[in-house]
Coordinates of C-alpha atoms in Angstrom, one line a residue:
M89 CA 154.5 88.8 188.5
A90 CA 153.9 92.0 189.1
T91 CA 150.9 93.3 191.5
G92 CA 147.6 94.5 190.0
G93 CA 144.7 96.4 190.1
N94 CA 141.2 97.3 189.4
G95 CA 140.7 99.0 186.0
P96 CA 138.4 102.1 185.1
G97 CA 135.1 100.3 184.3
T98 CA 134.2 98.6 181.1
L99 CA 136.1 100.3 178.4
G100 CA 136.7 97.7 175.7
A101 CA 139.5 99.5 173.9
G102 CA 141.8 102.1 174.1
V103 CA 145.3 103.9 172.8
A104 CA 149.0 103.0 173.2
V105 CA 151.2 106.0 173.1
L106 CA 155.1 106.1 172.7
L107 CA 156.5 109.8 173.5
V108 CA 160.0 110.2 173.2
A109 CA 160.9 113.5 174.9
A110 CA 164.7 113.1 174.4
M111 CA 167.2 111.0 172.7
P112 CA 170.7 111.0 173.3
Q113 CA 171.8 110.1 169.5
A114 CA 170.3 113.8 168.6
S115 CA 172.3 116.8 170.2
R116 CA 172.0 119.2 167.8
A117 CA 171.8 122.8 168.5
Q118 CA 169.5 125.3 166.9
A119 CA 170.8 127.9 164.8
P120 CA 170.3 131.4 165.1
V121 CA 167.7 132.9 163.2
P122 CA 169.2 134.8 160.1
A123 CA 168.7 138.4 159.5
A124 CA 165.4 138.8 157.4
N125 CA 167.3 141.8 155.6
P126 CA 170.3 143.6 155.5
G127 CA 169.1 146.1 157.9
A128 CA 168.1 143.8 160.5
P129 CA 170.2 143.3 163.5
P130 CA 172.9 140.6 163.6
A131 CA 171.5 137.0 164.1
S132 CA 173.7 136.6 167.1
T133 CA 171.4 139.4 168.6
Q134 CA 167.9 138.1 168.3
S135 CA 165.9 135.4 169.8
E136 CA 166.0 131.5 169.4
P137 CA 163.2 129.9 167.3
G138 CA 160.2 129.4 169.7
F139 CA 159.2 125.7 171.0
M140 CA 156.8 125.1 168.1
T141 CA 159.7 125.5 165.2
N142 CA 160.4 122.6 163.7
L143 CA 158.0 120.8 166.3
W144 CA 157.2 117.9 163.6
T145 CA 160.6 117.1 162.3
R146 CA 162.8 117.3 165.0
N147 CA 164.2 114.1 166.6
N148 CA 163.3 115.1 170.2
L149 CA 160.4 116.8 171.4
F150 CA 162.3 119.4 173.6
G151 CA 165.0 119.9 171.0
D152 CA 168.1 121.1 172.2
L153 CA 166.8 122.0 175.8
G154 CA 167.5 125.7 175.4
G155 CA 171.5 124.6 174.7
L156 CA 171.7 122.2 177.4
R157 CA 171.9 119.0 175.7
S158 CA 174.9 120.8 173.5
A159 CA 176.6 121.8 176.3
L160 CA 176.4 118.4 178.3
G161 CA 177.7 116.7 175.2
K162 CA 180.6 118.9 175.0
F163 CA 181.7 117.0 178.3
G164 CA 180.4 113.9 176.5
I165 CA 177.0 113.5 178.5
S166 CA 174.1 112.5 176.9
L167 CA 170.4 112.6 178.4
S168 CA 167.3 110.5 177.0
L169 CA 163.9 110.6 178.7
Q170 CA 161.3 108.4 177.2
T171 CA 157.6 107.8 178.2
S172 CA 155.0 105.1 177.2
D173 CA 151.5 105.0 178.2
E174 CA 148.8 102.8 177.2
I175 CA 145.3 101.2 177.9
L176 CA 144.4 97.6 177.5
G177 CA 140.7 96.5 177.7
N178 CA 139.3 92.6 177.7
V179 CA 136.0 92.2 175.9
S180 CA 136.0 88.5 176.2
G181 CA 136.9 85.6 178.5
G182 CA 139.8 86.0 180.7
V183 CA 139.1 86.5 185.0
K184 CA 136.8 90.0 184.4
R185 CA 136.0 92.5 181.2
G186 CA 137.3 95.9 181.8
A187 CA 140.1 97.9 180.9
S188 CA 143.1 99.8 182.7
G189 CA 145.7 102.0 182.1
D190 CA 149.7 101.9 182.9
G191 CA 152.7 103.6 181.9
L192 CA 156.8 103.6 182.3
T193 CA 158.8 106.7 182.0
T194 CA 162.5 105.7 181.9
L195 CA 165.5 108.8 182.4
D196 CA 168.9 107.5 181.0
V197 CA 172.2 109.3 181.6
Q198 CA 175.5 108.5 179.9
L199 CA 179.0 109.5 179.9
D200 CA 181.3 109.1 177.4
T201 CA 185.0 109.0 179.5
Q202 CA 186.8 110.1 176.3
K203 CA 185.0 113.5 176.1
A204 CA 185.0 113.6 179.5
F205 CA 188.5 113.2 180.7
G206 CA 190.3 111.6 177.9
W207 CA 190.1 107.9 179.1
E208 CA 189.5 106.2 175.8
G209 CA 186.9 103.0 175.3
G210 CA 184.7 103.9 178.3
T211 CA 180.9 104.4 178.7
F212 CA 179.2 105.1 182.0
N213 CA 175.5 104.3 182.0
A214 CA 172.9 105.0 184.8
S215 CA 169.0 104.7 184.2
V216 CA 165.8 105.4 186.3
L217 CA 162.2 103.8 185.9
W218 CA 159.3 105.2 187.1
I219 CA 156.5 102.5 187.0
Y220 CA 152.9 103.8 187.4
G221 CA 149.1 102.2 186.9
P222 CA 147.9 98.3 187.6
N223 CA 149.1 95.2 185.9
F224 CA 146.5 94.3 183.5
S225 CA 147.0 90.9 182.5
Q226 CA 147.3 90.0 186.5
G227 CA 143.8 91.7 187.0
Y228 CA 141.7 90.6 184.1
L229 CA 143.7 87.8 182.2
D230 CA 145.7 85.4 184.5
N231 CA 147.5 84.6 181.4
L232 CA 151.3 83.5 180.9
Q233 CA 152.4 85.5 178.1
T234 CA 151.0 89.0 179.7
A235 CA 149.6 91.6 177.2
S236 CA 151.8 94.7 177.9
G237 CA 155.7 94.4 178.2
I238 CA 155.6 97.4 180.2
A239 CA 153.6 96.8 183.2
A240 CA 155.2 96.1 186.5
S241 CA 154.8 96.7 189.9
P242 CA 154.1 100.5 190.5
T243 CA 157.5 102.4 191.8
V244 CA 160.5 104.6 191.0
R245 CA 163.8 102.4 190.7
L246 CA 167.1 102.7 189.7
W247 CA 167.4 100.3 187.2
E248 CA 170.7 99.9 185.3
V249 CA 174.2 101.3 186.3
W250 CA 177.1 99.8 184.6
Y251 CA 180.4 100.6 182.9
Q252 CA 181.5 99.6 179.7
Q253 CA 185.3 99.3 178.6
A254 CA 186.4 98.6 174.8
F255 CA 189.5 97.0 174.0
L256 CA 191.7 95.4 171.6
D257 CA 190.9 98.7 169.2
G258 CA 187.3 98.2 169.9
R259 CA 186.6 94.7 168.8
A260 CA 185.9 93.4 172.3
D261 CA 184.3 95.2 175.5
V262 CA 183.5 94.3 178.7
K263 CA 180.7 95.7 181.2
L264 CA 180.3 95.3 184.8
G265 CA 177.7 96.4 187.3
Q266 CA 174.0 96.1 188.0
Q267 CA 172.8 95.1 184.4
S268 CA 169.1 93.7 183.1
V269 CA 170.0 90.9 180.7
D270 CA 167.1 91.5 178.5
Q271 CA 168.9 94.4 176.7
E272 CA 171.4 92.2 175.0
F273 CA 170.7 88.6 175.1
M274 CA 168.1 86.7 173.6
V275 CA 166.9 89.3 171.8
S276 CA 165.0 90.0 168.2
T277 CA 165.0 93.0 166.5
Y278 CA 161.9 92.5 164.5
S279 CA 160.0 91.3 167.7
S280 CA 160.6 94.6 169.2
L281 CA 157.7 95.8 167.5
F282 CA 155.2 93.8 169.6
L283 CA 153.6 94.8 172.8
N284 CA 153.4 91.1 174.3
T285 CA 155.8 90.7 177.1
V286 CA 157.2 87.8 175.5
M287 CA 158.0 89.6 172.6
G288 CA 161.0 91.2 174.6
W289 CA 162.2 88.5 177.2
P290 CA 161.0 85.1 176.2
M291 CA 158.3 83.2 178.3
V292 CA 160.6 80.1 179.4
P293 CA 163.1 82.5 181.6
S294 CA 159.9 84.3 182.5
A295 CA 158.4 81.5 184.3
D296 CA 161.4 79.6 184.9
L297 CA 164.2 81.7 186.4
Y298 CA 163.8 83.1 190.2
A299 CA 161.2 86.4 189.7
G300 CA 161.7 86.1 186.1
G301 CA 165.6 86.6 186.1
P302 CA 167.5 90.1 186.1
A303 CA 165.4 91.1 183.3
Y304 CA 163.0 94.4 183.3
P305 CA 161.7 95.7 185.3
L306 CA 164.5 94.3 187.4
S307 CA 168.5 93.9 187.2
S308 CA 171.1 92.4 188.8
L309 CA 175.0 92.9 189.6
G310 CA 177.4 91.3 186.9
V311 CA 179.5 91.3 184.4
R312 CA 179.4 90.8 180.4
L313 CA 182.0 90.2 177.8
R314 CA 181.6 90.6 174.3
D315 CA 183.8 89.9 170.9
H316 CA 184.1 90.0 167.8
P317 CA 186.4 87.8 166.1
T318 CA 185.1 88.5 162.7
N319 CA 182.8 91.5 161.0
A320 CA 179.9 88.6 161.3
V321 CA 180.5 87.0 164.0
T322 CA 179.9 88.3 167.9
V323 CA 180.4 86.4 170.7
L324 CA 178.6 87.0 174.2
G325 CA 178.9 86.0 177.5
G326 CA 178.1 87.0 181.0
V327 CA 177.3 85.9 184.8
F328 CA 175.2 87.5 186.7
Q329 CA 173.3 87.6 190.0
D330 CA 170.2 85.0 189.9
N331 CA 167.7 86.7 192.0
P332 CA 167.1 90.2 191.9
P333 CA 164.7 90.4 194.7
G334 CA 166.6 87.6 197.0
G335 CA 163.4 85.9 197.9
P336 CA 162.4 82.2 198.1
F337 CA 161.6 80.9 194.5
D338 CA 157.7 81.3 195.1
D339 CA 157.9 84.9 196.2
D340 CA 158.8 87.0 193.0
S341 CA 157.7 90.4 194.8
Q342 CA 159.5 93.1 192.6
L343 CA 158.6 95.4 195.6
R344 CA 160.9 93.3 198.2
G345 CA 163.0 95.6 200.5
S346 CA 165.3 97.6 198.7
T347 CA 164.1 96.2 195.4
R348 CA 161.7 98.9 195.7
W349 CA 164.2 101.5 194.8
G350 CA 166.6 99.5 192.7
G351 CA 169.1 98.7 195.9
N352 CA 169.3 95.2 196.3
F353 CA 172.3 93.6 195.3
N354 CA 171.9 90.0 196.4
L355 CA 174.6 87.6 196.1
R356 CA 173.2 84.7 198.1
T357 CA 170.7 82.5 195.8
G358 CA 173.3 81.4 192.8
A359 CA 174.6 82.7 189.5
L360 CA 173.1 83.0 186.2
I361 CA 175.8 82.3 183.2
I362 CA 174.8 83.1 179.7
G363 CA 176.3 82.5 176.5
E364 CA 175.5 83.9 173.0
I365 CA 177.0 83.5 169.4
Q366 CA 175.4 85.7 166.6
Y367 CA 176.0 85.2 162.9
A368 CA 175.0 88.5 160.9
L369 CA 174.2 87.7 157.1
N370 CA 174.7 90.1 154.5
Q371 CA 175.4 93.0 156.7
P372 CA 177.4 96.2 155.1
A373 CA 180.2 97.6 157.4
V374 CA 179.4 100.6 159.4
G375 CA 179.5 103.5 157.4
Q376 CA 180.2 102.0 154.1
M377 CA 176.8 101.7 152.7
T378 CA 176.7 102.3 148.8
S379 CA 175.4 100.8 146.0
A380 CA 178.7 99.4 144.8
N381 CA 179.1 97.1 147.8
Q382 CA 175.7 96.6 148.9
P383 CA 175.3 92.6 149.7
S384 CA 173.7 90.9 147.2
G385 CA 171.2 89.1 149.6
L386 CA 168.9 90.1 152.0
P387 CA 170.5 90.9 155.5
G388 CA 169.6 88.5 158.6
T389 CA 170.9 87.8 162.2
Y390 CA 170.9 84.3 163.7
K391 CA 171.7 83.3 167.5
L392 CA 172.2 80.4 169.6
G393 CA 172.6 80.6 173.2
F394 CA 172.2 78.7 176.1
W395 CA 171.6 79.7 179.9
Y396 CA 172.4 77.7 183.6
D397 CA 171.6 78.7 186.8
T398 CA 173.3 77.3 189.6
A399 CA 170.6 77.8 192.2
L400 CA 168.5 75.2 193.9
F401 CA 164.7 74.7 192.5
P402 CA 161.4 73.3 193.4
D403 CA 160.1 69.8 191.4
Q404 CA 156.6 70.8 189.7
R405 CA 155.2 67.6 191.3
F406 CA 156.6 65.6 193.7
D407 CA 157.5 66.6 197.7
S408 CA 160.9 65.8 199.3
A409 CA 159.3 62.4 200.3
G410 CA 158.4 61.2 196.9
L411 CA 155.0 61.9 196.9
S412 CA 152.6 64.1 194.8
L413 CA 151.8 67.3 196.3
A414 CA 148.4 67.0 195.3
N415 CA 148.3 64.1 197.9
P416 CA 146.9 64.9 201.4
A417 CA 149.4 62.9 202.8
S418 CA 152.3 64.9 201.2
N419 CA 154.4 67.4 203.8
G420 CA 154.0 70.2 201.4
V421 CA 157.6 70.6 200.5
A422 CA 159.0 70.2 197.1
R423 CA 161.8 68.3 196.2
M424 CA 164.7 70.6 195.2
H425 CA 167.0 70.3 192.2
R426 CA 170.5 71.6 191.9
G427 CA 170.7 74.0 188.8
N428 CA 168.3 74.8 185.8
F429 CA 169.3 75.3 182.1
S430 CA 168.0 76.2 178.9
F431 CA 169.0 76.5 175.2
Y432 CA 167.7 78.5 172.9
A433 CA 167.7 80.1 169.0
V434 CA 166.8 83.5 167.7
A435 CA 166.6 84.0 163.9
D436 CA 165.6 87.8 162.0
Q437 CA 165.8 87.3 158.4
A438 CA 164.8 90.0 155.6
V439 CA 162.6 88.2 152.9
W440 CA 161.9 91.1 150.7
Q441 CA 162.7 93.9 149.7
P442 CA 161.7 96.0 146.3
D443 CA 164.6 98.6 146.7
A444 CA 167.9 97.9 148.1
Q445 CA 167.9 101.6 149.0
G446 CA 164.3 102.2 150.1
P447 CA 162.7 101.7 153.5
R448 CA 160.1 99.2 152.7
S449 CA 160.8 95.7 153.4
L450 CA 159.5 92.4 155.2
G451 CA 161.0 90.6 157.7
V452 CA 160.4 87.2 159.7
F453 CA 161.6 86.2 163.0
A454 CA 161.6 83.3 165.3
R455 CA 162.5 82.6 168.7
L456 CA 162.3 79.0 170.5
M457 CA 164.0 77.9 173.7
G458 CA 163.4 74.7 176.2
A459 CA 164.0 73.5 179.6
P460 CA 163.7 70.3 181.7
A461 CA 160.1 69.5 182.9
D462 CA 160.8 68.2 186.3
R463 CA 161.9 71.7 188.0
N464 CA 160.0 74.1 185.5
L465 CA 156.3 75.4 184.9
V466 CA 157.2 75.9 180.9
S467 CA 159.2 73.3 179.6
F468 CA 159.3 75.0 175.8
S469 CA 158.2 78.3 174.4
V470 CA 158.4 79.8 170.6
D471 CA 157.4 83.0 169.2
A472 CA 157.4 84.5 165.8
G473 CA 156.1 86.5 163.1
L474 CA 156.9 88.8 160.3
N475 CA 157.5 92.7 160.3
L476 CA 156.4 95.1 157.5
K477 CA 158.3 98.1 157.3
D478 CA 156.9 101.2 155.1
P479 CA 153.2 99.1 155.2
L480 CA 151.3 102.3 153.4
P481 CA 152.3 104.8 150.2
G482 CA 153.9 107.9 152.0
R483 CA 154.3 105.9 155.4
D484 CA 157.9 105.0 155.4
S485 CA 158.6 105.4 159.2
D486 CA 155.3 103.1 160.4
S487 CA 155.6 99.4 160.8
F488 CA 152.7 96.5 160.5
G489 CA 153.4 93.3 162.2
V490 CA 151.8 90.3 163.0
G491 CA 152.7 87.7 165.6
F492 CA 152.0 84.6 167.8
G493 CA 153.5 82.9 170.8
V494 CA 153.4 79.5 172.3
A495 CA 153.9 78.4 175.8
K496 CA 153.7 75.0 176.9
V497 CA 153.4 74.0 180.5
S498 CA 155.6 71.1 181.4
G499 CA 154.5 67.8 181.5
V500 CA 155.4 67.3 185.0
A501 CA 153.2 70.4 186.0
S502 CA 150.4 69.0 184.1
G503 CA 151.0 65.6 186.0
L504 CA 150.3 67.5 189.3
D505 CA 146.8 68.8 187.7
G506 CA 145.7 65.0 187.1
D507 CA 146.9 64.3 190.6
T508 CA 144.7 67.1 192.0
G509 CA 141.6 65.7 190.0
F510 CA 142.3 62.3 191.3
F511 CA 142.9 63.3 195.0
T512 CA 139.8 65.8 194.7
G513 CA 137.6 63.2 192.9
T514 CA 136.7 66.5 190.8
A515 CA 136.9 67.2 187.0
Y516 CA 140.2 69.7 187.4
P517 CA 141.4 71.0 184.3
V518 CA 144.9 69.5 183.1
R519 CA 146.8 72.6 181.9
G520 CA 148.6 72.1 178.4
S521 CA 149.7 75.0 176.3
E522 CA 148.8 79.1 175.9
T523 CA 148.6 80.4 172.7
F524 CA 148.1 84.0 171.6
I525 CA 148.5 85.9 168.5
E526 CA 149.1 89.9 168.2
V527 CA 148.5 92.3 165.2
T528 CA 149.5 95.9 165.7
Y529 CA 150.3 99.0 163.9
Q530 CA 153.0 101.3 164.5
Y531 CA 152.2 105.1 163.3
Q532 CA 154.8 107.5 163.5
I533 CA 153.2 111.0 164.2
A534 CA 156.5 112.8 164.6
P535 CA 160.4 111.4 164.8
W536 CA 159.5 111.7 168.7
W537 CA 155.9 110.4 168.7
Q538 CA 154.3 107.4 168.3
V539 CA 150.8 105.6 168.6
Q540 CA 150.2 102.1 168.4
P541 CA 146.8 100.4 167.9
D542 CA 147.1 96.8 168.9
F543 CA 144.8 93.7 169.1
Q544 CA 145.7 90.2 170.9
Y545 CA 144.1 87.1 171.2
V546 CA 144.8 84.5 173.7
F547 CA 144.1 80.9 173.7
M548 CA 143.7 78.7 176.6
P549 CA 145.0 81.1 179.3
S550 CA 147.9 79.7 181.4
G551 CA 147.3 76.4 179.3
G552 CA 144.0 76.1 180.7
V553 CA 143.5 76.8 184.5
P554 CA 140.6 76.7 186.5
D555 CA 138.0 79.9 186.5
P556 CA 138.2 81.4 189.9
V557 CA 134.5 82.0 189.7
D558 CA 133.9 78.7 188.3
P559 CA 136.5 76.2 189.4
G560 CA 135.4 73.5 187.3
R561 CA 135.4 75.0 183.9
R562 CA 138.8 77.0 182.2
I563 CA 139.2 80.4 181.7
G564 CA 137.7 81.7 178.3
N565 CA 140.0 82.3 175.4
E566 CA 140.5 86.5 175.7
A567 CA 140.1 89.1 173.2
V568 CA 142.5 92.4 174.1
F569 CA 142.4 95.8 172.4
G570 CA 144.9 98.7 173.2

């Protein structure tokens, strides 16, 4: 869990703003202004268009950066700068009422080795994170499925640094280096619309791996292999260092030592092995989308996968002598289990598209996974929802979504709660499941600028943990606006 802080008073709502300053896909130079009449000076001698020219229609806020983007593109270099800022406010339940703001700025640099020096199929990538502001969920909610997918311990950190090489005529590729596995594994396309953390990196690995695993805002050394045996099938596999900060299981600090700036290459804890197979349904070949070859059915993607961690994991209820950790006679040292694992499934499916060539469509998604109860806080999680593209007339770049997530506290962890009540003689709450719902609307002001109002409601935060102000009762349900 990232470190948090106090919010600015009792503001009950806010605005989440996504400002895309530069995207690598758009590297077009602006053309010179044409002569107004035959007697005017040649176009090449006139000044370039001002900053406000095409401001609301260009792909990037800063356009071609005065020709820098085009110049770098000739050498295979692309730049991407994106910033997200949000304000989230809790108006009901939780640890306390109020609001706070946080943000994330990401700089990515990519190098195409073929354009740079003739090495075919190679890509080098480096990215840097600037994370600022307190963690809203930690300070106000104390829930498992945290409200913000970008909130983390404030720092400037080197994030991903990797090299990818394609082979077999582009059918397969391998990636080596510092990687964040949530960029490729367990990904749902439709769920990416939502702000809640688990709509990106699911609850089971977030709660059960060391420090949440090598996923945003962390990464770790590893190798990933990808193959496309057929047009419809993709196979992914990878081996990664499992503990980015390098500390014990109960220490998930994102600022431990050189982890603060992204230089911790810990290889001492264990290996995280991940495999995934993907099946793409009704997907046309790239560059061949025409009315003649448009698939007869609606597109979808289905994924099955697993992960296995070779490290030691502490038991959720019993100590090394077999006594409950809540027993006053316990030595307080949890029994350790060798290895941990999970199986998961992901589905993204379009269910309605009135015009095959139009943007309006309705898609649904679901992602579920399970893990053994004895060594994990969360033994099962599921997130699902729907995503409507082009929801209103004239708003073909907007999206509306409704989703939910459920995290089930393992029966062994719940058993420890029962033990605590028994040995203390108090009415100690026994944890069950935490559920949230989210309603969101992504409004596209310009190709480089989005504003996204958001609402989340959390039932049984953290499965029903005691309120720190009144330990005899649970934390109340939470209503969050952002």
